[in-house]
Structures are given as structure tokens and as C-alpha cells.
């Protein structure tokens, strides 16, 4: 899972990056029932795809298969086997698409049932693809999560959040030397402080509305106190120590697309049971006790 360079964690590049477009003029066409999305409820990168799929009403358009939260030496296992692809492990789909593939078999990824190959495991592109290329299949009244006029600001904050928060917790947790750990740690909490200040004045990260930026930040925040604070040694402060970030996360959690795709059992079992170099005992903590349904009061910022 690690690619240490001078003690630093370096995330593996995404292998499959083919596009799905509205008319298929570039890449494959957006069609209902054609694609199968493989996810883990534990994985923050996959979590964002489930949130977007739910918000846009694409549940009957893009099928989903959920892997077991506890990944073993063979990688992600598909409980009971996948009835569509016939695979028992996600690795089978990677190798069916590219027999020479070497590396980690990652979620989220999308399988094309027509060509019977993986189209993409490019997690940053999957949600924006759903938002911009599957518009013909969005539910009535679906939010515009990536509006054209806000994209420059969304992209700017996404870049910061990815580097220092989404991936930052991994850079801290998987560092093999003190220096890289402390660098990631300091950048993480500097950004959280900035976001705390920003969210003290506005309900959402960008444009006064729910956008792709909020969806990318949420999966890290919702896992923070349960996993990253202790397991990844990101322990300067907890999420609950940030009044505005904590209320913001509860605000998002109060919506079905967020809380129905948040599975704390999967999250905790995955992290604590599949990183033996960090948690050799594989004991899963019972805590923390958090009240995710407490009033958030964020509507006053509308």
C-alpha cells in the first residue's frame, strides 16, 4: 500500500483514465445500466462517489457493488462474488483489463458491462463526470454540484484540500520518518484552521451552495475523530474541537445522501484491521462517542 520516498507517502497514480461523456464523442457514452461502480464504504475516495450518485438520483442509472471493508493480501474481496462480472476479488477486474497491471487494486473504479473492462479508477474525475456527463439522467431538481461559474474557485479549494487534508492525513499516517510526518501534520492543521475561519462566515465552501468542494471535504472530516486523529497520529485537535467545522460536518451528515452512505462500522474495521504496521493488534476501538444528530445551526448562514 505504501510507496515510500525518503520516508514520504506517495499515492499511486490512477491507471485507468478513460472518459465517459454525454454523447460518447470522447471516450464512452453515458448510458443508464451500462456501468458498474465498485466502492468501499470505508474508502473516502469511494465515499464521495456514493454521495454524488445519491444527490443526483443516479441510483438506477449507475449500479454499485460494495467490497468487504477488511482488505486482505489478495486485495478487496467482493462478498459472495459479483453477480454481474463474476469476480470474487477486485484484482480480477484489473487483470482482465490489463494483465500486466502491477500495483494496488483501488476503489472507486467503474466497469463497463458492454466492453467488459475497467474504464476508470480516476477518483477525482468520477464525481465530476457524474455531475457533467450524466445530466440527462439526473433526478428532477437535482443540485448543480459543479456549476461552470464556480469551477475555478471549486478547483482551487479542491487542490488545497486534496493535498493537505484528504491526502494529508495519509501522508501523516503512512510517513516512515519523523520529518515527513511533521510536515504533513503541520500542513493538515494549518488548512483545517483556514477552513474553520472560512466556515465561520459561510455555510458552504464555495458560492453559498452545496458543491463538489463540500463533497470532497466531508469524507475526511467524518472519519477524522474515529480514525485519523488516533490511528494516523493527526492528534493536534479533534474535529469536535473546531466549532464551525464540526457543525458544518453535522449539517452535511443530516442529509440522506451523506448519512446513508456513511458506515462507521466499515470505516473503523477497515482502517484498524488492514494496517498491521500501524495497528498490529488489529483491535478496533469502541469510541469515540459523537452525537452526529445534534442541532448544527448552520442554516443561520444562508
PDB file of C-alpha atoms in Angstrom:
ATOM      1  CA  UNK A   1       0.000   0.000   0.000  1.00  0.00           C
ATOM      2  CA  UNK A   2       2.994   2.264   0.526  1.00  0.00           C
ATOM      3  CA  UNK A   3       5.430   3.804  -1.893  1.00  0.00           C
ATOM      4  CA  UNK A   4       7.903   5.449   0.457  1.00  0.00           C
ATOM      5  CA  UNK A   5      10.310   8.013  -0.954  1.00  0.00           C
ATOM      6  CA  UNK A   6      12.639   9.368   1.727  1.00  0.00           C
ATOM      7  CA  UNK A   7      10.043   8.363   4.319  1.00  0.00           C
ATOM      8  CA  UNK A   8       7.184  10.076   2.494  1.00  0.00           C
ATOM      9  CA  UNK A   9       3.922   8.516   1.401  1.00  0.00           C
ATOM     10  CA  UNK A  10       3.416   8.842  -2.354  1.00  0.00           C
ATOM     11  CA  UNK A  11      -0.025   7.935  -3.681  1.00  0.00           C
ATOM     12  CA  UNK A  12      -0.131   5.537  -6.617  1.00  0.00           C
ATOM     13  CA  UNK A  13      -1.118   7.110  -9.934  1.00  0.00           C
ATOM     14  CA  UNK A  14      -4.518   6.133 -11.309  1.00  0.00           C
ATOM     15  CA  UNK A  15      -4.054   3.501 -14.018  1.00  0.00           C
ATOM     16  CA  UNK A  16      -7.349   3.728 -15.930  1.00  0.00           C
ATOM     17  CA  UNK A  17      -8.462   7.195 -17.038  1.00  0.00           C
ATOM     18  CA  UNK A  18     -10.813   6.686 -19.977  1.00  0.00           C
ATOM     19  CA  UNK A  19     -13.653   9.188 -20.112  1.00  0.00           C
ATOM     20  CA  UNK A  20     -17.396   8.691 -20.191  1.00  0.00           C
ATOM     21  CA  UNK A  21     -19.069  11.599 -21.965  1.00  0.00           C
ATOM     22  CA  UNK A  22     -22.651  12.595 -22.594  1.00  0.00           C
ATOM     23  CA  UNK A  23     -22.616  11.733 -26.307  1.00  0.00           C
ATOM     24  CA  UNK A  24     -19.648   9.368 -26.401  1.00  0.00           C
ATOM     25  CA  UNK A  25     -17.793  11.648 -28.793  1.00  0.00           C
ATOM     26  CA  UNK A  26     -14.788  11.423 -26.487  1.00  0.00           C
ATOM     27  CA  UNK A  27     -14.486   8.096 -24.713  1.00  0.00           C
ATOM     28  CA  UNK A  28     -17.567   6.000 -23.957  1.00  0.00           C
ATOM     29  CA  UNK A  29     -21.194   7.205 -23.963  1.00  0.00           C
ATOM     30  CA  UNK A  30     -23.153   7.908 -20.781  1.00  0.00           C
ATOM     31  CA  UNK A  31     -25.886   5.254 -20.774  1.00  0.00           C
ATOM     32  CA  UNK A  32     -28.160   4.009 -17.990  1.00  0.00           C
ATOM     33  CA  UNK A  33     -27.468   0.494 -16.750  1.00  0.00           C
ATOM     34  CA  UNK A  34     -24.197   0.132 -18.626  1.00  0.00           C
ATOM     35  CA  UNK A  35     -21.659   0.884 -15.890  1.00  0.00           C
ATOM     36  CA  UNK A  36     -20.919  -0.724 -12.546  1.00  0.00           C
ATOM     37  CA  UNK A  37     -19.264   1.300  -9.800  1.00  0.00           C
ATOM     38  CA  UNK A  38     -17.125  -0.640  -7.322  1.00  0.00           C
ATOM     39  CA  UNK A  39     -16.796   1.021  -3.930  1.00  0.00           C
ATOM     40  CA  UNK A  40     -15.908   0.523  -0.306  1.00  0.00           C
ATOM     41  CA  UNK A  41     -17.883   2.326   2.368  1.00  0.00           C
ATOM     42  CA  UNK A  42     -14.580   2.607   4.222  1.00  0.00           C
ATOM     43  CA  UNK A  43     -12.736   4.435   1.455  1.00  0.00           C
ATOM     44  CA  UNK A  44     -13.073   8.241   1.441  1.00  0.00           C
ATOM     45  CA  UNK A  45     -12.399   8.430  -2.309  1.00  0.00           C
ATOM     46  CA  UNK A  46     -15.214   5.968  -2.987  1.00  0.00           C
ATOM     47  CA  UNK A  47     -17.472   7.626  -0.415  1.00  0.00           C
ATOM     48  CA  UNK A  48     -17.616  10.825  -2.457  1.00  0.00           C
ATOM     49  CA  UNK A  49     -18.895   8.884  -5.493  1.00  0.00           C
ATOM     50  CA  UNK A  50     -21.728   7.402  -3.440  1.00  0.00           C
ATOM     51  CA  UNK A  51     -22.727  10.828  -2.148  1.00  0.00           C
ATOM     52  CA  UNK A  52     -22.845  12.330  -5.646  1.00  0.00           C
ATOM     53  CA  UNK A  53     -24.712   9.334  -7.064  1.00  0.00           C
ATOM     54  CA  UNK A  54     -27.330   9.741  -4.323  1.00  0.00           C
ATOM     55  CA  UNK A  55     -27.646  13.524  -4.605  1.00  0.00           C
ATOM     56  CA  UNK A  56     -28.117  13.372  -8.373  1.00  0.00           C
ATOM     57  CA  UNK A  57     -30.565  10.459  -8.286  1.00  0.00           C
ATOM     58  CA  UNK A  58     -28.334   8.134 -10.303  1.00  0.00           C
ATOM     59  CA  UNK A  59     -29.015   5.037  -8.195  1.00  0.00           C
ATOM     60  CA  UNK A  60     -30.946   3.363 -11.017  1.00  0.00           C
ATOM     61  CA  UNK A  61     -28.530   4.600 -13.689  1.00  0.00           C
ATOM     62  CA  UNK A  62     -25.152   3.501 -12.317  1.00  0.00           C
ATOM     63  CA  UNK A  63     -25.086   0.168 -10.484  1.00  0.00           C
ATOM     64  CA  UNK A  64     -22.942  -0.265  -7.367  1.00  0.00           C
ATOM     65  CA  UNK A  65     -21.027  -3.193  -5.902  1.00  0.00           C
ATOM     66  CA  UNK A  66     -19.631  -2.896  -2.359  1.00  0.00           C
ATOM     67  CA  UNK A  67     -16.450  -4.699  -1.359  1.00  0.00           C
ATOM     68  CA  UNK A  68     -15.668  -6.117   2.072  1.00  0.00           C
ATOM     69  CA  UNK A  69     -14.205  -3.474   4.403  1.00  0.00           C
ATOM     70  CA  UNK A  70     -11.359  -5.707   5.556  1.00  0.00           C
ATOM     71  CA  UNK A  71      -8.850  -5.948   2.742  1.00  0.00           C
ATOM     72  CA  UNK A  72      -6.509  -8.950   2.837  1.00  0.00           C
ATOM     73  CA  UNK A  73      -3.359  -9.955   0.945  1.00  0.00           C
ATOM     74  CA  UNK A  74      -5.395 -10.544  -2.208  1.00  0.00           C
ATOM     75  CA  UNK A  75      -6.910  -7.069  -2.040  1.00  0.00           C
ATOM     76  CA  UNK A  76     -10.549  -6.051  -1.962  1.00  0.00           C
ATOM     77  CA  UNK A  77     -12.946  -9.013  -1.795  1.00  0.00           C
ATOM     78  CA  UNK A  78     -16.464  -8.880  -3.220  1.00  0.00           C
ATOM     79  CA  UNK A  79     -18.665 -10.709  -0.665  1.00  0.00           C
ATOM     80  CA  UNK A  80     -20.481 -13.605  -2.294  1.00  0.00           C
ATOM     81  CA  UNK A  81     -18.884 -12.786  -5.629  1.00  0.00           C
ATOM     82  CA  UNK A  82     -20.139 -10.166  -8.042  1.00  0.00           C
ATOM     83  CA  UNK A  83     -23.206 -11.426  -9.970  1.00  0.00           C
ATOM     84  CA  UNK A  84     -22.523  -9.104 -12.910  1.00  0.00           C
ATOM     85  CA  UNK A  85     -18.811  -9.630 -13.541  1.00  0.00           C
ATOM     86  CA  UNK A  86     -18.370 -12.994 -11.821  1.00  0.00           C
ATOM     87  CA  UNK A  87     -15.362 -11.660  -9.922  1.00  0.00           C
ATOM     88  CA  UNK A  88     -14.576 -12.604  -6.342  1.00  0.00           C
ATOM     89  CA  UNK A  89     -11.781 -10.061  -5.959  1.00  0.00           C
ATOM     90  CA  UNK A  90     -11.428  -6.630  -7.487  1.00  0.00           C
ATOM     91  CA  UNK A  91      -7.987  -7.692  -8.711  1.00  0.00           C
ATOM     92  CA  UNK A  92      -9.667  -9.962 -11.254  1.00  0.00           C
ATOM     93  CA  UNK A  93     -11.218  -6.948 -12.974  1.00  0.00           C
ATOM     94  CA  UNK A  94      -7.929  -5.066 -13.037  1.00  0.00           C
ATOM     95  CA  UNK A  95      -6.087  -8.022 -14.540  1.00  0.00           C
ATOM     96  CA  UNK A  96      -8.872  -8.754 -17.009  1.00  0.00           C
ATOM     97  CA  UNK A  97      -8.454  -5.204 -18.273  1.00  0.00           C
ATOM     98  CA  UNK A  98      -4.652  -5.117 -18.119  1.00  0.00           C
ATOM     99  CA  UNK A  99      -2.932  -8.481 -17.488  1.00  0.00           C
ATOM    100  CA  UNK A 100       0.364  -6.655 -16.920  1.00  0.00           C
ATOM    101  CA  UNK A 101      -1.022  -4.407 -14.168  1.00  0.00           C
ATOM    102  CA  UNK A 102       1.153  -4.177 -11.079  1.00  0.00           C
ATOM    103  CA  UNK A 103       0.183  -2.166  -8.047  1.00  0.00           C
ATOM    104  CA  UNK A 104      -2.727  -1.768  -5.669  1.00  0.00           C
ATOM    105  CA  UNK A 105      -6.242  -2.562  -6.830  1.00  0.00           C
ATOM    106  CA  UNK A 106      -8.138   0.552  -5.804  1.00  0.00           C
ATOM    107  CA  UNK A 107     -11.696   1.738  -5.353  1.00  0.00           C
ATOM    108  CA  UNK A 108     -13.613   3.524  -6.683  1.00  0.00           C
ATOM    109  CA  UNK A 109     -13.481   2.136 -10.185  1.00  0.00           C
ATOM    110  CA  UNK A 110     -16.019   1.740 -12.984  1.00  0.00           C
ATOM    111  CA  UNK A 111     -16.558  -1.393 -15.037  1.00  0.00           C
ATOM    112  CA  UNK A 112     -18.159  -1.260 -18.485  1.00  0.00           C
ATOM    113  CA  UNK A 113     -20.539  -4.196 -18.924  1.00  0.00           C
ATOM    114  CA  UNK A 114     -20.504  -3.816 -22.729  1.00  0.00           C
ATOM    115  CA  UNK A 115     -16.759  -3.928 -23.404  1.00  0.00           C
ATOM    116  CA  UNK A 116     -16.155  -5.883 -20.160  1.00  0.00           C
ATOM    117  CA  UNK A 117     -13.239  -3.827 -18.959  1.00  0.00           C
ATOM    118  CA  UNK A 118     -12.451  -1.205 -16.350  1.00  0.00           C
ATOM    119  CA  UNK A 119     -12.990   2.260 -17.754  1.00  0.00           C
ATOM    120  CA  UNK A 120     -11.618   4.381 -14.934  1.00  0.00           C
ATOM    121  CA  UNK A 121     -10.238   4.339 -11.428  1.00  0.00           C
ATOM    122  CA  UNK A 122      -9.518   8.069 -11.645  1.00  0.00           C
ATOM    123  CA  UNK A 123     -11.341   9.049  -8.468  1.00  0.00           C
ATOM    124  CA  UNK A 124     -11.098  12.841  -8.895  1.00  0.00           C
ATOM    125  CA  UNK A 125     -12.764  12.584 -12.306  1.00  0.00           C
ATOM    126  CA  UNK A 126     -15.540  10.131 -11.444  1.00  0.00           C
ATOM    127  CA  UNK A 127     -17.700  12.562  -9.473  1.00  0.00           C
ATOM    128  CA  UNK A 128     -17.330  15.456 -11.902  1.00  0.00           C
ATOM    129  CA  UNK A 129     -18.152  13.036 -14.710  1.00  0.00           C
ATOM    130  CA  UNK A 130     -21.391  12.111 -12.950  1.00  0.00           C
ATOM    131  CA  UNK A 131     -22.141  15.789 -12.459  1.00  0.00           C
ATOM    132  CA  UNK A 132     -21.447  16.964 -16.014  1.00  0.00           C
ATOM    133  CA  UNK A 133     -21.840  13.986 -18.370  1.00  0.00           C
ATOM    134  CA  UNK A 134     -24.865  12.188 -16.878  1.00  0.00           C
ATOM    135  CA  UNK A 135     -27.079  15.278 -16.689  1.00  0.00           C
ATOM    136  CA  UNK A 136     -29.716  13.686 -18.932  1.00  0.00           C
ATOM    137  CA  UNK A 137     -30.324  11.137 -16.169  1.00  0.00           C
ATOM    138  CA  UNK A 138     -30.232  13.411 -13.110  1.00  0.00           C
ATOM    139  CA  UNK A 139     -33.379  13.409 -10.997  1.00  0.00           C
ATOM    140  CA  UNK A 140     -35.730  16.369 -11.284  1.00  0.00           C
ATOM    141  CA  UNK A 141     -34.477  19.180  -9.098  1.00  0.00           C
ATOM    142  CA  UNK A 142     -31.006  17.685  -8.674  1.00  0.00           C
ATOM    143  CA  UNK A 143     -28.425  20.223  -7.470  1.00  0.00           C
ATOM    144  CA  UNK A 144     -25.749  21.551  -9.789  1.00  0.00           C
ATOM    145  CA  UNK A 145     -22.711  20.437  -7.835  1.00  0.00           C
ATOM    146  CA  UNK A 146     -20.130  21.729 -10.302  1.00  0.00           C
ATOM    147  CA  UNK A 147     -21.590  24.920 -11.796  1.00  0.00           C
ATOM    148  CA  UNK A 148     -19.495  26.407 -14.586  1.00  0.00           C
ATOM    149  CA  UNK A 149     -19.214  29.841 -12.997  1.00  0.00           C
ATOM    150  CA  UNK A 150     -17.856  28.404  -9.733  1.00  0.00           C
ATOM    151  CA  UNK A 151     -15.456  25.837 -11.171  1.00  0.00           C
ATOM    152  CA  UNK A 152     -12.285  27.942 -10.865  1.00  0.00           C
ATOM    153  CA  UNK A 153     -12.913  28.528  -7.152  1.00  0.00           C
ATOM    154  CA  UNK A 154     -14.051  24.935  -6.579  1.00  0.00           C
ATOM    155  CA  UNK A 155     -10.946  23.600  -8.333  1.00  0.00           C
ATOM    156  CA  UNK A 156      -8.682  25.906  -6.327  1.00  0.00           C
ATOM    157  CA  UNK A 157     -10.016  24.854  -2.942  1.00  0.00           C
ATOM    158  CA  UNK A 158     -10.175  21.203  -4.024  1.00  0.00           C
ATOM    159  CA  UNK A 159      -6.468  21.294  -4.837  1.00  0.00           C
ATOM    160  CA  UNK A 160      -5.627  22.641  -1.379  1.00  0.00           C
ATOM    161  CA  UNK A 161      -7.959  20.244   0.425  1.00  0.00           C
ATOM    162  CA  UNK A 162      -6.711  17.233  -1.529  1.00  0.00           C
ATOM    163  CA  UNK A 163      -3.042  17.913  -0.890  1.00  0.00           C
ATOM    164  CA  UNK A 164      -3.185  18.878   2.764  1.00  0.00           C
ATOM    165  CA  UNK A 165      -6.377  17.281   4.124  1.00  0.00           C
ATOM    166  CA  UNK A 166      -7.743  14.383   2.011  1.00  0.00           C
ATOM    167  CA  UNK A 167      -4.292  13.048   1.158  1.00  0.00           C
ATOM    168  CA  UNK A 168      -2.651  14.925   4.017  1.00  0.00           C
ATOM    169  CA  UNK A 169      -3.957  12.529   6.660  1.00  0.00           C
ATOM    170  CA  UNK A 170      -2.428   9.657   4.667  1.00  0.00           C
ATOM    171  CA  UNK A 171       0.871  11.488   4.290  1.00  0.00           C
ATOM    172  CA  UNK A 172       0.953  11.834   8.064  1.00  0.00           C
ATOM    173  CA  UNK A 173      -0.321   8.352   8.882  1.00  0.00           C
ATOM    174  CA  UNK A 174       1.888   6.465   6.427  1.00  0.00           C
ATOM    175  CA  UNK A 175       5.063   8.533   6.844  1.00  0.00           C
ATOM    176  CA  UNK A 176       8.097   6.423   7.656  1.00  0.00           C
ATOM    177  CA  UNK A 177      10.238   9.218   9.073  1.00  0.00           C
ATOM    178  CA  UNK A 178       9.621  11.999  11.584  1.00  0.00           C
ATOM    179  CA  UNK A 179      10.264  14.885   9.191  1.00  0.00           C
ATOM    180  CA  UNK A 180       7.681  13.968   6.535  1.00  0.00           C
ATOM    181  CA  UNK A 181       5.163  13.172   9.256  1.00  0.00           C
ATOM    182  CA  UNK A 182       5.562  16.550  10.918  1.00  0.00           C
ATOM    183  CA  UNK A 183       5.430  18.374   7.585  1.00  0.00           C
ATOM    184  CA  UNK A 184       2.145  16.698   6.653  1.00  0.00           C
ATOM    185  CA  UNK A 185       0.807  17.185  10.182  1.00  0.00           C
ATOM    186  CA  UNK A 186       1.535  20.920  10.159  1.00  0.00           C
ATOM    187  CA  UNK A 187       0.035  21.429   6.699  1.00  0.00           C
ATOM    188  CA  UNK A 188      -3.086  19.489   7.673  1.00  0.00           C
ATOM    189  CA  UNK A 189      -3.855  21.573  10.736  1.00  0.00           C
ATOM    190  CA  UNK A 190      -2.940  24.846   9.028  1.00  0.00           C
ATOM    191  CA  UNK A 191      -5.571  24.075   6.394  1.00  0.00           C
ATOM    192  CA  UNK A 192      -8.142  22.975   8.969  1.00  0.00           C
ATOM    193  CA  UNK A 193      -7.596  26.299  10.760  1.00  0.00           C
ATOM    194  CA  UNK A 194      -8.154  28.136   7.464  1.00  0.00           C
ATOM    195  CA  UNK A 195     -11.319  26.155   6.747  1.00  0.00           C
ATOM    196  CA  UNK A 196     -12.591  26.778  10.273  1.00  0.00           C
ATOM    197  CA  UNK A 197     -12.262  30.503   9.708  1.00  0.00           C
ATOM    198  CA  UNK A 198     -13.865  30.326   6.248  1.00  0.00           C
ATOM    199  CA  UNK A 199     -16.825  28.314   7.524  1.00  0.00           C
ATOM    200  CA  UNK A 200     -17.404  30.716  10.400  1.00  0.00           C
ATOM    201  CA  UNK A 201     -18.726  33.156   7.790  1.00  0.00           C
ATOM    202  CA  UNK A 202     -20.451  30.949   5.238  1.00  0.00           C
ATOM    203  CA  UNK A 203     -22.444  27.747   5.230  1.00  0.00           C
ATOM    204  CA  UNK A 204     -20.594  26.056   2.361  1.00  0.00           C
ATOM    205  CA  UNK A 205     -17.085  26.228   0.988  1.00  0.00           C
ATOM    206  CA  UNK A 206     -17.944  27.917  -2.311  1.00  0.00           C
ATOM    207  CA  UNK A 207     -20.699  30.104  -3.702  1.00  0.00           C
ATOM    208  CA  UNK A 208     -23.312  29.836  -0.985  1.00  0.00           C
ATOM    209  CA  UNK A 209     -24.421  26.395  -2.157  1.00  0.00           C
ATOM    210  CA  UNK A 210     -23.518  22.737  -1.815  1.00  0.00           C
ATOM    211  CA  UNK A 211     -20.823  21.882  -4.365  1.00  0.00           C
ATOM    212  CA  UNK A 212     -18.214  19.320  -5.286  1.00  0.00           C
ATOM    213  CA  UNK A 213     -15.867  21.069  -2.837  1.00  0.00           C
ATOM    214  CA  UNK A 214     -18.043  20.149   0.160  1.00  0.00           C
ATOM    215  CA  UNK A 215     -18.413  16.591  -1.074  1.00  0.00           C
ATOM    216  CA  UNK A 216     -14.636  16.177  -1.270  1.00  0.00           C
ATOM    217  CA  UNK A 217     -14.003  17.571   2.198  1.00  0.00           C
ATOM    218  CA  UNK A 218     -16.760  15.675   4.018  1.00  0.00           C
ATOM    219  CA  UNK A 219     -15.358  12.108   3.811  1.00  0.00           C
ATOM    220  CA  UNK A 220     -12.144  13.148   5.558  1.00  0.00           C
ATOM    221  CA  UNK A 221     -13.909  15.154   8.248  1.00  0.00           C
ATOM    222  CA  UNK A 222     -16.453  12.443   9.021  1.00  0.00           C
ATOM    223  CA  UNK A 223     -13.606   9.942   9.549  1.00  0.00           C
ATOM    224  CA  UNK A 224     -11.365  12.305  11.458  1.00  0.00           C
ATOM    225  CA  UNK A 225     -12.116  11.607  15.110  1.00  0.00           C
ATOM    226  CA  UNK A 226     -12.890   7.914  14.588  1.00  0.00           C
ATOM    227  CA  UNK A 227      -9.740   7.108  12.605  1.00  0.00           C
ATOM    228  CA  UNK A 228      -7.301   9.802  11.609  1.00  0.00           C
ATOM    229  CA  UNK A 229      -6.909  11.500  14.990  1.00  0.00           C
ATOM    230  CA  UNK A 230      -5.542   8.369  16.662  1.00  0.00           C
ATOM    231  CA  UNK A 231      -4.718   5.812  14.003  1.00  0.00           C
ATOM    232  CA  UNK A 232      -2.897   8.281  11.733  1.00  0.00           C
ATOM    233  CA  UNK A 233      -1.467  10.378  14.601  1.00  0.00           C
ATOM    234  CA  UNK A 234      -3.304  13.522  13.476  1.00  0.00           C
ATOM    235  CA  UNK A 235      -3.865  14.481  17.077  1.00  0.00           C
ATOM    236  CA  UNK A 236      -3.255  18.202  17.492  1.00  0.00           C
ATOM    237  CA  UNK A 237      -7.008  18.717  17.634  1.00  0.00           C
ATOM    238  CA  UNK A 238     -10.152  16.676  17.027  1.00  0.00           C
ATOM    239  CA  UNK A 239     -12.922  17.643  14.637  1.00  0.00           C
ATOM    240  CA  UNK A 240     -15.143  18.368  17.645  1.00  0.00           C
ATOM    241  CA  UNK A 241     -12.579  20.940  18.797  1.00  0.00           C
ATOM    242  CA  UNK A 242     -13.404  23.064  15.732  1.00  0.00           C
ATOM    243  CA  UNK A 243     -16.860  24.559  16.402  1.00  0.00           C
ATOM    244  CA  UNK A 244     -17.568  25.563  12.811  1.00  0.00           C
ATOM    245  CA  UNK A 245     -16.064  22.520  11.078  1.00  0.00           C
ATOM    246  CA  UNK A 246     -17.871  20.201  13.481  1.00  0.00           C
ATOM    247  CA  UNK A 247     -21.214  21.952  12.922  1.00  0.00           C
ATOM    248  CA  UNK A 248     -20.567  22.024   9.147  1.00  0.00           C
ATOM    249  CA  UNK A 249     -19.932  18.271   9.073  1.00  0.00           C
ATOM    250  CA  UNK A 250     -23.098  17.595  11.089  1.00  0.00           C
ATOM    251  CA  UNK A 251     -25.016  19.838   8.694  1.00  0.00           C
ATOM    252  CA  UNK A 252     -23.914  17.680   5.772  1.00  0.00           C
ATOM    253  CA  UNK A 253     -24.435  14.459   7.739  1.00  0.00           C
ATOM    254  CA  UNK A 254     -28.076  15.460   8.384  1.00  0.00           C
ATOM    255  CA  UNK A 255     -28.837  14.967   4.667  1.00  0.00           C
ATOM    256  CA  UNK A 256     -29.711  11.465   3.451  1.00  0.00           C
ATOM    257  CA  UNK A 257     -27.085  11.381   0.702  1.00  0.00           C
ATOM    258  CA  UNK A 258     -24.403  11.854   3.340  1.00  0.00           C
ATOM    259  CA  UNK A 259     -25.535   9.868   6.369  1.00  0.00           C
ATOM    260  CA  UNK A 260     -26.949   6.949   4.362  1.00  0.00           C
ATOM    261  CA  UNK A 261     -23.544   6.460   2.734  1.00  0.00           C
ATOM    262  CA  UNK A 262     -21.559   6.858   5.974  1.00  0.00           C
ATOM    263  CA  UNK A 263     -20.868   3.500   7.599  1.00  0.00           C
ATOM    264  CA  UNK A 264     -18.746   3.870  10.727  1.00  0.00           C
ATOM    265  CA  UNK A 265     -18.515   0.111  11.228  1.00  0.00           C
ATOM    266  CA  UNK A 266     -16.949  -0.366   7.791  1.00  0.00           C
ATOM    267  CA  UNK A 267     -14.728   2.681   8.276  1.00  0.00           C
ATOM    268  CA  UNK A 268     -13.303   1.596  11.617  1.00  0.00           C
ATOM    269  CA  UNK A 269     -12.898  -2.081  10.769  1.00  0.00           C
ATOM    270  CA  UNK A 270     -11.090  -1.250   7.546  1.00  0.00           C
ATOM    271  CA  UNK A 271      -8.521   1.132   8.966  1.00  0.00           C
ATOM    272  CA  UNK A 272      -7.806  -0.654  12.223  1.00  0.00           C
ATOM    273  CA  UNK A 273      -7.755  -4.171  10.736  1.00  0.00           C
ATOM    274  CA  UNK A 274      -5.882  -3.656   7.458  1.00  0.00           C
ATOM    275  CA  UNK A 275      -2.868  -1.595   8.533  1.00  0.00           C
ATOM    276  CA  UNK A 276      -0.912  -4.044  10.710  1.00  0.00           C
ATOM    277  CA  UNK A 277       2.239  -1.906  10.527  1.00  0.00           C
ATOM    278  CA  UNK A 278       0.266   0.797  12.368  1.00  0.00           C
ATOM    279  CA  UNK A 279      -2.082  -1.351  14.474  1.00  0.00           C
ATOM    280  CA  UNK A 280      -0.516  -4.833  14.871  1.00  0.00           C
ATOM    281  CA  UNK A 281      -3.195  -5.998  17.332  1.00  0.00           C
ATOM    282  CA  UNK A 282      -5.971  -5.242  14.808  1.00  0.00           C
ATOM    283  CA  UNK A 283      -8.159  -4.240  17.760  1.00  0.00           C
ATOM    284  CA  UNK A 284     -10.954  -1.896  16.673  1.00  0.00           C
ATOM    285  CA  UNK A 285     -11.660   0.903  19.193  1.00  0.00           C
ATOM    286  CA  UNK A 286     -15.195   1.188  20.518  1.00  0.00           C
ATOM    287  CA  UNK A 287     -15.175   5.000  20.577  1.00  0.00           C
ATOM    288  CA  UNK A 288     -15.455   7.850  20.130  1.00  0.00           C
ATOM    289  CA  UNK A 289     -18.988   8.689  21.210  1.00  0.00           C
ATOM    290  CA  UNK A 290     -20.173  11.506  18.922  1.00  0.00           C
ATOM    291  CA  UNK A 291     -23.638  12.983  18.555  1.00  0.00           C
ATOM    292  CA  UNK A 292     -23.982  13.388  14.808  1.00  0.00           C
ATOM    293  CA  UNK A 293     -27.630  14.411  15.123  1.00  0.00           C
ATOM    294  CA  UNK A 294     -27.080  17.355  17.476  1.00  0.00           C
ATOM    295  CA  UNK A 295     -28.501  20.633  16.107  1.00  0.00           C
ATOM    296  CA  UNK A 296     -25.937  22.283  13.843  1.00  0.00           C
ATOM    297  CA  UNK A 297     -27.432  25.760  13.462  1.00  0.00           C
ATOM    298  CA  UNK A 298     -25.749  26.277  10.106  1.00  0.00           C
ATOM    299  CA  UNK A 299     -28.928  27.465   8.384  1.00  0.00           C
ATOM    300  CA  UNK A 300     -28.414  30.871  10.037  1.00  0.00           C
ATOM    301  CA  UNK A 301     -25.607  31.461   7.495  1.00  0.00           C
ATOM    302  CA  UNK A 302     -27.897  31.190   4.445  1.00  0.00           C
TER     303      UNK A 302
END
